[in-house]
JSON list of C-alpha atoms in Angstrom, two decimals:
[
{"chain": "L", "resi": 1, "resn": "VAL", "atom": "CA", "xyz": [-0.21, 0.21, 0.06]},
{"chain": "L", "resi": 2, "resn": "PHE", "atom": "CA", "xyz": [2.90, 2.65, 0.45]},
{"chain": "L", "resi": 3, "resn": "ASP", "atom": "CA", "xyz": [3.42, 2.15, -3.29]},
{"chain": "L", "resi": 4, "resn": "LEU", "atom": "CA", "xyz": [0.57, 4.76, -3.43]},
{"chain": "L", "resi": 5, "resn": "ALA", "atom": "CA", "xyz": [2.22, 7.13, -1.21]},
{"chain": "L", "resi": 6, "resn": "ASP", "atom": "CA", "xyz": [3.61, 10.19, -3.52]},
{"chain": "L", "resi": 7, "resn": "ASP", "atom": "CA", "xyz": [7.06, 10.52, -1.46]},
{"chain": "L", "resi": 8, "resn": "ASP", "atom": "CA", "xyz": [10.25, 9.02, -1.98]},
{"chain": "L", "resi": 9, "resn": "LEU", "atom": "CA", "xyz": [10.20, 6.19, 0.64]},
{"chain": "L", "resi": 10, "resn": "ASP", "atom": "CA", "xyz": [13.84, 5.87, 0.93]},
{"chain": "L", "resi": 11, "resn": "GLN", "atom": "CA", "xyz": [14.48, 8.87, 2.57]},
{"chain": "L", "resi": 12, "resn": "TYR", "atom": "CA", "xyz": [13.00, 7.42, 5.88]},
{"chain": "L", "resi": 13, "resn": "VAL", "atom": "CA", "xyz": [13.95, 5.50, 8.81]},
{"chain": "L", "resi": 14, "resn": "PRO", "atom": "CA", "xyz": [12.11, 2.52, 9.00]},
{"chain": "L", "resi": 15, "resn": "ALA", "atom": "CA", "xyz": [10.81, 1.57, 12.63]},
{"chain": "L", "resi": 16, "resn": "ASN", "atom": "CA", "xyz": [12.84, -1.64, 12.86]},
{"chain": "L", "resi": 17, "resn": "GLU", "atom": "CA", "xyz": [16.31, 0.48, 13.13]},
{"chain": "L", "resi": 18, "resn": "LEU", "atom": "CA", "xyz": [14.93, 3.05, 15.23]},
{"chain": "L", "resi": 19, "resn": "PRO", "atom": "CA", "xyz": [17.16, 1.79, 18.06]},
{"chain": "L", "resi": 20, "resn": "LYS", "atom": "CA", "xyz": [20.42, 2.11, 16.33]},
{"chain": "L", "resi": 21, "resn": "HIS", "atom": "CA", "xyz": [19.45, 6.15, 15.93]},
{"chain": "L", "resi": 22, "resn": "LEU", "atom": "CA", "xyz": [18.80, 7.03, 19.63]},
{"chain": "L", "resi": 23, "resn": "GLY", "atom": "CA", "xyz": [18.91, 10.31, 20.95]},
{"chain": "L", "resi": 24, "resn": "LYS", "atom": "CA", "xyz": [19.05, 11.52, 16.88]},
{"chain": "L", "resi": 25, "resn": "GLU", "atom": "CA", "xyz": [16.65, 13.43, 14.56]},
{"chain": "L", "resi": 26, "resn": "VAL", "atom": "CA", "xyz": [15.14, 11.24, 11.93]},
{"chain": "L", "resi": 27, "resn": "LYS", "atom": "CA", "xyz": [12.62, 11.54, 9.16]},
{"chain": "L", "resi": 28, "resn": "VAL", "atom": "CA", "xyz": [10.01, 8.50, 9.28]},
{"chain": "L", "resi": 29, "resn": "MET", "atom": "CA", "xyz": [6.59, 7.65, 7.33]},
{"chain": "L", "resi": 30, "resn": "GLY", "atom": "CA", "xyz": [3.92, 6.09, 8.63]},
{"chain": "L", "resi": 31, "resn": "TYR", "atom": "CA", "xyz": [0.24, 5.11, 7.57]},
{"chain": "L", "resi": 32, "resn": "PHE", "atom": "CA", "xyz": [-2.06, 6.72, 10.67]},
{"chain": "L", "resi": 33, "resn": "ILE", "atom": "CA", "xyz": [-4.02, 3.91, 13.17]},
{"chain": "L", "resi": 34, "resn": "VAL", "atom": "CA", "xyz": [-4.63, 5.38, 16.07]},
{"chain": "L", "resi": 35, "resn": "GLN", "atom": "CA", "xyz": [-4.13, 8.55, 18.32]},
{"chain": "L", "resi": 36, "resn": "LYS", "atom": "CA", "xyz": [-4.56, 9.11, 22.00]},
{"chain": "L", "resi": 37, "resn": "ALA", "atom": "CA", "xyz": [-4.94, 12.94, 23.10]},
{"chain": "L", "resi": 38, "resn": "VAL", "atom": "CA", "xyz": [-3.91, 13.37, 26.61]},
{"chain": "L", "resi": 39, "resn": "ASN", "atom": "CA", "xyz": [-4.25, 16.90, 28.86]},
{"chain": "L", "resi": 40, "resn": "THR", "atom": "CA", "xyz": [-0.80, 18.17, 30.33]},
{"chain": "L", "resi": 41, "resn": "ILE", "atom": "CA", "xyz": [-0.59, 19.64, 33.78]},
{"chain": "L", "resi": 42, "resn": "ARG", "atom": "CA", "xyz": [-0.89, 22.95, 32.18]},
{"chain": "L", "resi": 43, "resn": "ASN", "atom": "CA", "xyz": [-3.94, 22.07, 30.20]},
{"chain": "L", "resi": 44, "resn": "GLU", "atom": "CA", "xyz": [-2.68, 21.68, 26.79]},
{"chain": "L", "resi": 45, "resn": "ILE", "atom": "CA", "xyz": [-3.35, 18.75, 24.56]},
{"chain": "L", "resi": 46, "resn": "MET", "atom": "CA", "xyz": [-0.76, 16.22, 23.64]},
{"chain": "L", "resi": 47, "resn": "TYR", "atom": "CA", "xyz": [-1.16, 13.26, 21.42]},
{"chain": "L", "resi": 48, "resn": "PHE", "atom": "CA", "xyz": [0.44, 9.79, 21.31]},
{"chain": "L", "resi": 49, "resn": "ASN", "atom": "CA", "xyz": [0.24, 8.37, 17.82]},
{"chain": "L", "resi": 50, "resn": "THR", "atom": "CA", "xyz": [0.64, 4.94, 16.54]},
{"chain": "L", "resi": 51, "resn": "PHE", "atom": "CA", "xyz": [1.48, 4.34, 12.66]},
{"chain": "L", "resi": 52, "resn": "ILE", "atom": "CA", "xyz": [2.50, 1.53, 10.58]},
{"chain": "L", "resi": 53, "resn": "ASP", "atom": "CA", "xyz": [5.46, 2.10, 8.96]},
{"chain": "L", "resi": 54, "resn": "ALA", "atom": "CA", "xyz": [5.73, 0.38, 4.82]},
{"chain": "L", "resi": 55, "resn": "ALA", "atom": "CA", "xyz": [7.12, -2.81, 6.41]},
{"chain": "L", "resi": 56, "resn": "GLY", "atom": "CA", "xyz": [4.28, -3.54, 8.31]},
{"chain": "L", "resi": 57, "resn": "ASP", "atom": "CA", "xyz": [6.13, -2.66, 11.80]},
{"chain": "L", "resi": 58, "resn": "TRP", "atom": "CA", "xyz": [4.58, -0.09, 14.44]},
{"chain": "L", "resi": 59, "resn": "LEU", "atom": "CA", "xyz": [5.86, 3.54, 14.72]},
{"chain": "L", "resi": 60, "resn": "ASP", "atom": "CA", "xyz": [5.06, 4.75, 18.07]},
{"chain": "L", "resi": 61, "resn": "THR", "atom": "CA", "xyz": [5.34, 8.84, 17.95]},
{"chain": "L", "resi": 62, "resn": "ILE", "atom": "CA", "xyz": [4.66, 11.58, 20.56]},
{"chain": "L", "resi": 63, "resn": "LEU", "atom": "CA", "xyz": [3.33, 15.51, 19.67]},
{"chain": "L", "resi": 64, "resn": "PHE", "atom": "CA", "xyz": [4.13, 17.60, 22.66]},
{"chain": "L", "resi": 65, "resn": "PRO", "atom": "CA", "xyz": [2.02, 20.69, 22.77]},
{"chain": "L", "resi": 66, "resn": "PRO", "atom": "CA", "xyz": [4.02, 22.98, 20.14]},
{"chain": "L", "resi": 67, "resn": "ALA", "atom": "CA", "xyz": [3.95, 20.38, 17.88]},
{"chain": "L", "resi": 68, "resn": "ALA", "atom": "CA", "xyz": [0.62, 19.64, 18.56]},
{"chain": "L", "resi": 69, "resn": "ARG", "atom": "CA", "xyz": [-0.17, 22.93, 17.57]},
{"chain": "L", "resi": 70, "resn": "PHE", "atom": "CA", "xyz": [1.28, 23.28, 14.49]},
{"chain": "L", "resi": 71, "resn": "THR", "atom": "CA", "xyz": [1.87, 19.98, 12.87]},
{"chain": "L", "resi": 72, "resn": "PRO", "atom": "CA", "xyz": [-1.83, 18.51, 13.71]},
{"chain": "L", "resi": 73, "resn": "ILE", "atom": "CA", "xyz": [-2.76, 14.53, 11.94]},
{"chain": "L", "resi": 74, "resn": "ASN", "atom": "CA", "xyz": [-5.67, 15.24, 10.46]},
{"chain": "L", "resi": 75, "resn": "GLY", "atom": "CA", "xyz": [-7.04, 11.44, 9.79]},
{"chain": "L", "resi": 76, "resn": "ARG", "atom": "CA", "xyz": [-6.14, 8.47, 7.94]},
{"chain": "L", "resi": 77, "resn": "GLY", "atom": "CA", "xyz": [-3.55, 8.65, 5.43]},
{"chain": "L", "resi": 78, "resn": "PHE", "atom": "CA", "xyz": [0.20, 8.36, 4.80]},
{"chain": "L", "resi": 79, "resn": "TYR", "atom": "CA", "xyz": [2.64, 11.08, 7.03]},
{"chain": "L", "resi": 80, "resn": "SER", "atom": "CA", "xyz": [5.96, 12.47, 6.85]},
{"chain": "L", "resi": 81, "resn": "MET", "atom": "CA", "xyz": [7.49, 12.89, 10.02]},
{"chain": "L", "resi": 82, "resn": "GLN", "atom": "CA", "xyz": [10.74, 14.44, 12.02]},
{"chain": "L", "resi": 83, "resn": "GLY", "atom": "CA", "xyz": [12.03, 14.21, 15.12]},
{"chain": "L", "resi": 84, "resn": "LYS", "atom": "CA", "xyz": [14.23, 12.77, 17.83]},
{"chain": "L", "resi": 85, "resn": "VAL", "atom": "CA", "xyz": [14.15, 9.41, 18.67]},
{"chain": "L", "resi": 86, "resn": "VAL", "atom": "CA", "xyz": [13.58, 8.28, 22.50]},
{"chain": "L", "resi": 87, "resn": "GLU", "atom": "CA", "xyz": [13.38, 5.32, 24.58]},
{"chain": "L", "resi": 88, "resn": "GLU", "atom": "CA", "xyz": [10.67, 5.63, 27.78]},
{"chain": "L", "resi": 89, "resn": "PHE", "atom": "CA", "xyz": [10.11, 2.23, 29.67]},
{"chain": "L", "resi": 90, "resn": "GLY", "atom": "CA", "xyz": [12.04, -0.06, 27.04]},
{"chain": "L", "resi": 91, "resn": "VAL", "atom": "CA", "xyz": [9.65, 1.44, 23.84]},
{"chain": "L", "resi": 92, "resn": "VAL", "atom": "CA", "xyz": [11.11, 3.43, 21.51]},
{"chain": "L", "resi": 93, "resn": "SER", "atom": "CA", "xyz": [9.39, 6.18, 19.93]},
{"chain": "L", "resi": 94, "resn": "VAL", "atom": "CA", "xyz": [9.71, 9.29, 17.90]},
{"chain": "L", "resi": 95, "resn": "GLU", "atom": "CA", "xyz": [9.22, 13.00, 19.71]},
{"chain": "L", "resi": 96, "resn": "VAL", "atom": "CA", "xyz": [7.57, 14.77, 16.39]},
{"chain": "L", "resi": 97, "resn": "SER", "atom": "CA", "xyz": [8.95, 18.49, 15.62]},
{"chain": "L", "resi": 98, "resn": "TRP", "atom": "CA", "xyz": [7.25, 18.45, 12.61]},
{"chain": "L", "resi": 99, "resn": "CYS", "atom": "CA", "xyz": [4.61, 16.35, 10.45]},
{"chain": "L", "resi": 100, "resn": "LYS", "atom": "CA", "xyz": [2.96, 16.67, 7.07]},
{"chain": "L", "resi": 101, "resn": "LYS", "atom": "CA", "xyz": [0.38, 14.53, 5.34]},
{"chain": "L", "resi": 102, "resn": "VAL", "atom": "CA", "xyz": [1.50, 12.75, 2.07]},
{"chain": "L", "resi": 103, "resn": "GLY", "atom": "CA", "xyz": [-0.39, 12.82, -0.99]},
{"chain": "L", "resi": 104, "resn": "LEU", "atom": "CA", "xyz": [-1.55, 9.89, -3.08]},
{"chain": "L", "resi": 105, "resn": "LYS", "atom": "CA", "xyz": [0.20, 9.06, -6.65]},
{"chain": "L", "resi": 106, "resn": "GLN", "atom": "CA", "xyz": [-1.72, 9.61, -9.70]},
{"chain": "L", "resi": 107, "resn": "ARG", "atom": "CA", "xyz": [-3.60, 6.61, -11.07]},
{"chain": "L", "resi": 108, "resn": "ASP", "atom": "CA", "xyz": [-1.65, 6.62, -14.30]},
{"chain": "L", "resi": 109, "resn": "ALA", "atom": "CA", "xyz": [2.07, 6.76, -11.62]},
{"chain": "L", "resi": 110, "resn": "VAL", "atom": "CA", "xyz": [0.72, 3.82, -9.51]},
{"chain": "L", "resi": 111, "resn": "ALA", "atom": "CA", "xyz": [-0.06, 1.84, -12.57]},
{"chain": "L", "resi": 112, "resn": "LYS", "atom": "CA", "xyz": [3.22, 2.46, -14.03]},
{"chain": "L", "resi": 113, "resn": "THR", "atom": "CA", "xyz": [4.97, 1.57, -10.71]},
{"chain": "L", "resi": 114, "resn": "LEU", "atom": "CA", "xyz": [3.01, -1.59, -10.56]},
{"chain": "L", "resi": 115, "resn": "THR", "atom": "CA", "xyz": [2.88, -2.77, -13.53]},
{"chain": "L", "resi": 116, "resn": "LYS", "atom": "CA", "xyz": [6.27, -1.36, -15.17]},
{"chain": "L", "resi": 117, "resn": "VAL", "atom": "CA", "xyz": [4.51, -0.66, -18.47]},
{"chain": "L", "resi": 118, "resn": "GLU", "atom": "CA", "xyz": [4.21, 3.10, -19.82]},
{"chain": "L", "resi": 119, "resn": "ILE", "atom": "CA", "xyz": [0.84, 4.45, -20.16]}
]
């Protein structure tokens, strides 16, 4: 299904390689699965999101209030994200500093990719 994403998948770190990048900034791409909103002690909203990456692995992300205000997750679809890889309680996540929704390729481009035939 990631063949449908209108972006170059080679520029993204797969979820299974995130432990190698602890403390570093990375770019990841995922298909949105679920979001949990939480209020901070200052009554600001932050989000814990779960995605699936191109290999089918789970990708957990955190959007703290500053990032949540400027880079919202707007429903189903592919998202390109950048952030710092962190580990807490044995779970590796990406603290997202920015994200954007990635569009879908045009039908003829997808057909060419999947069939390797000129249309």
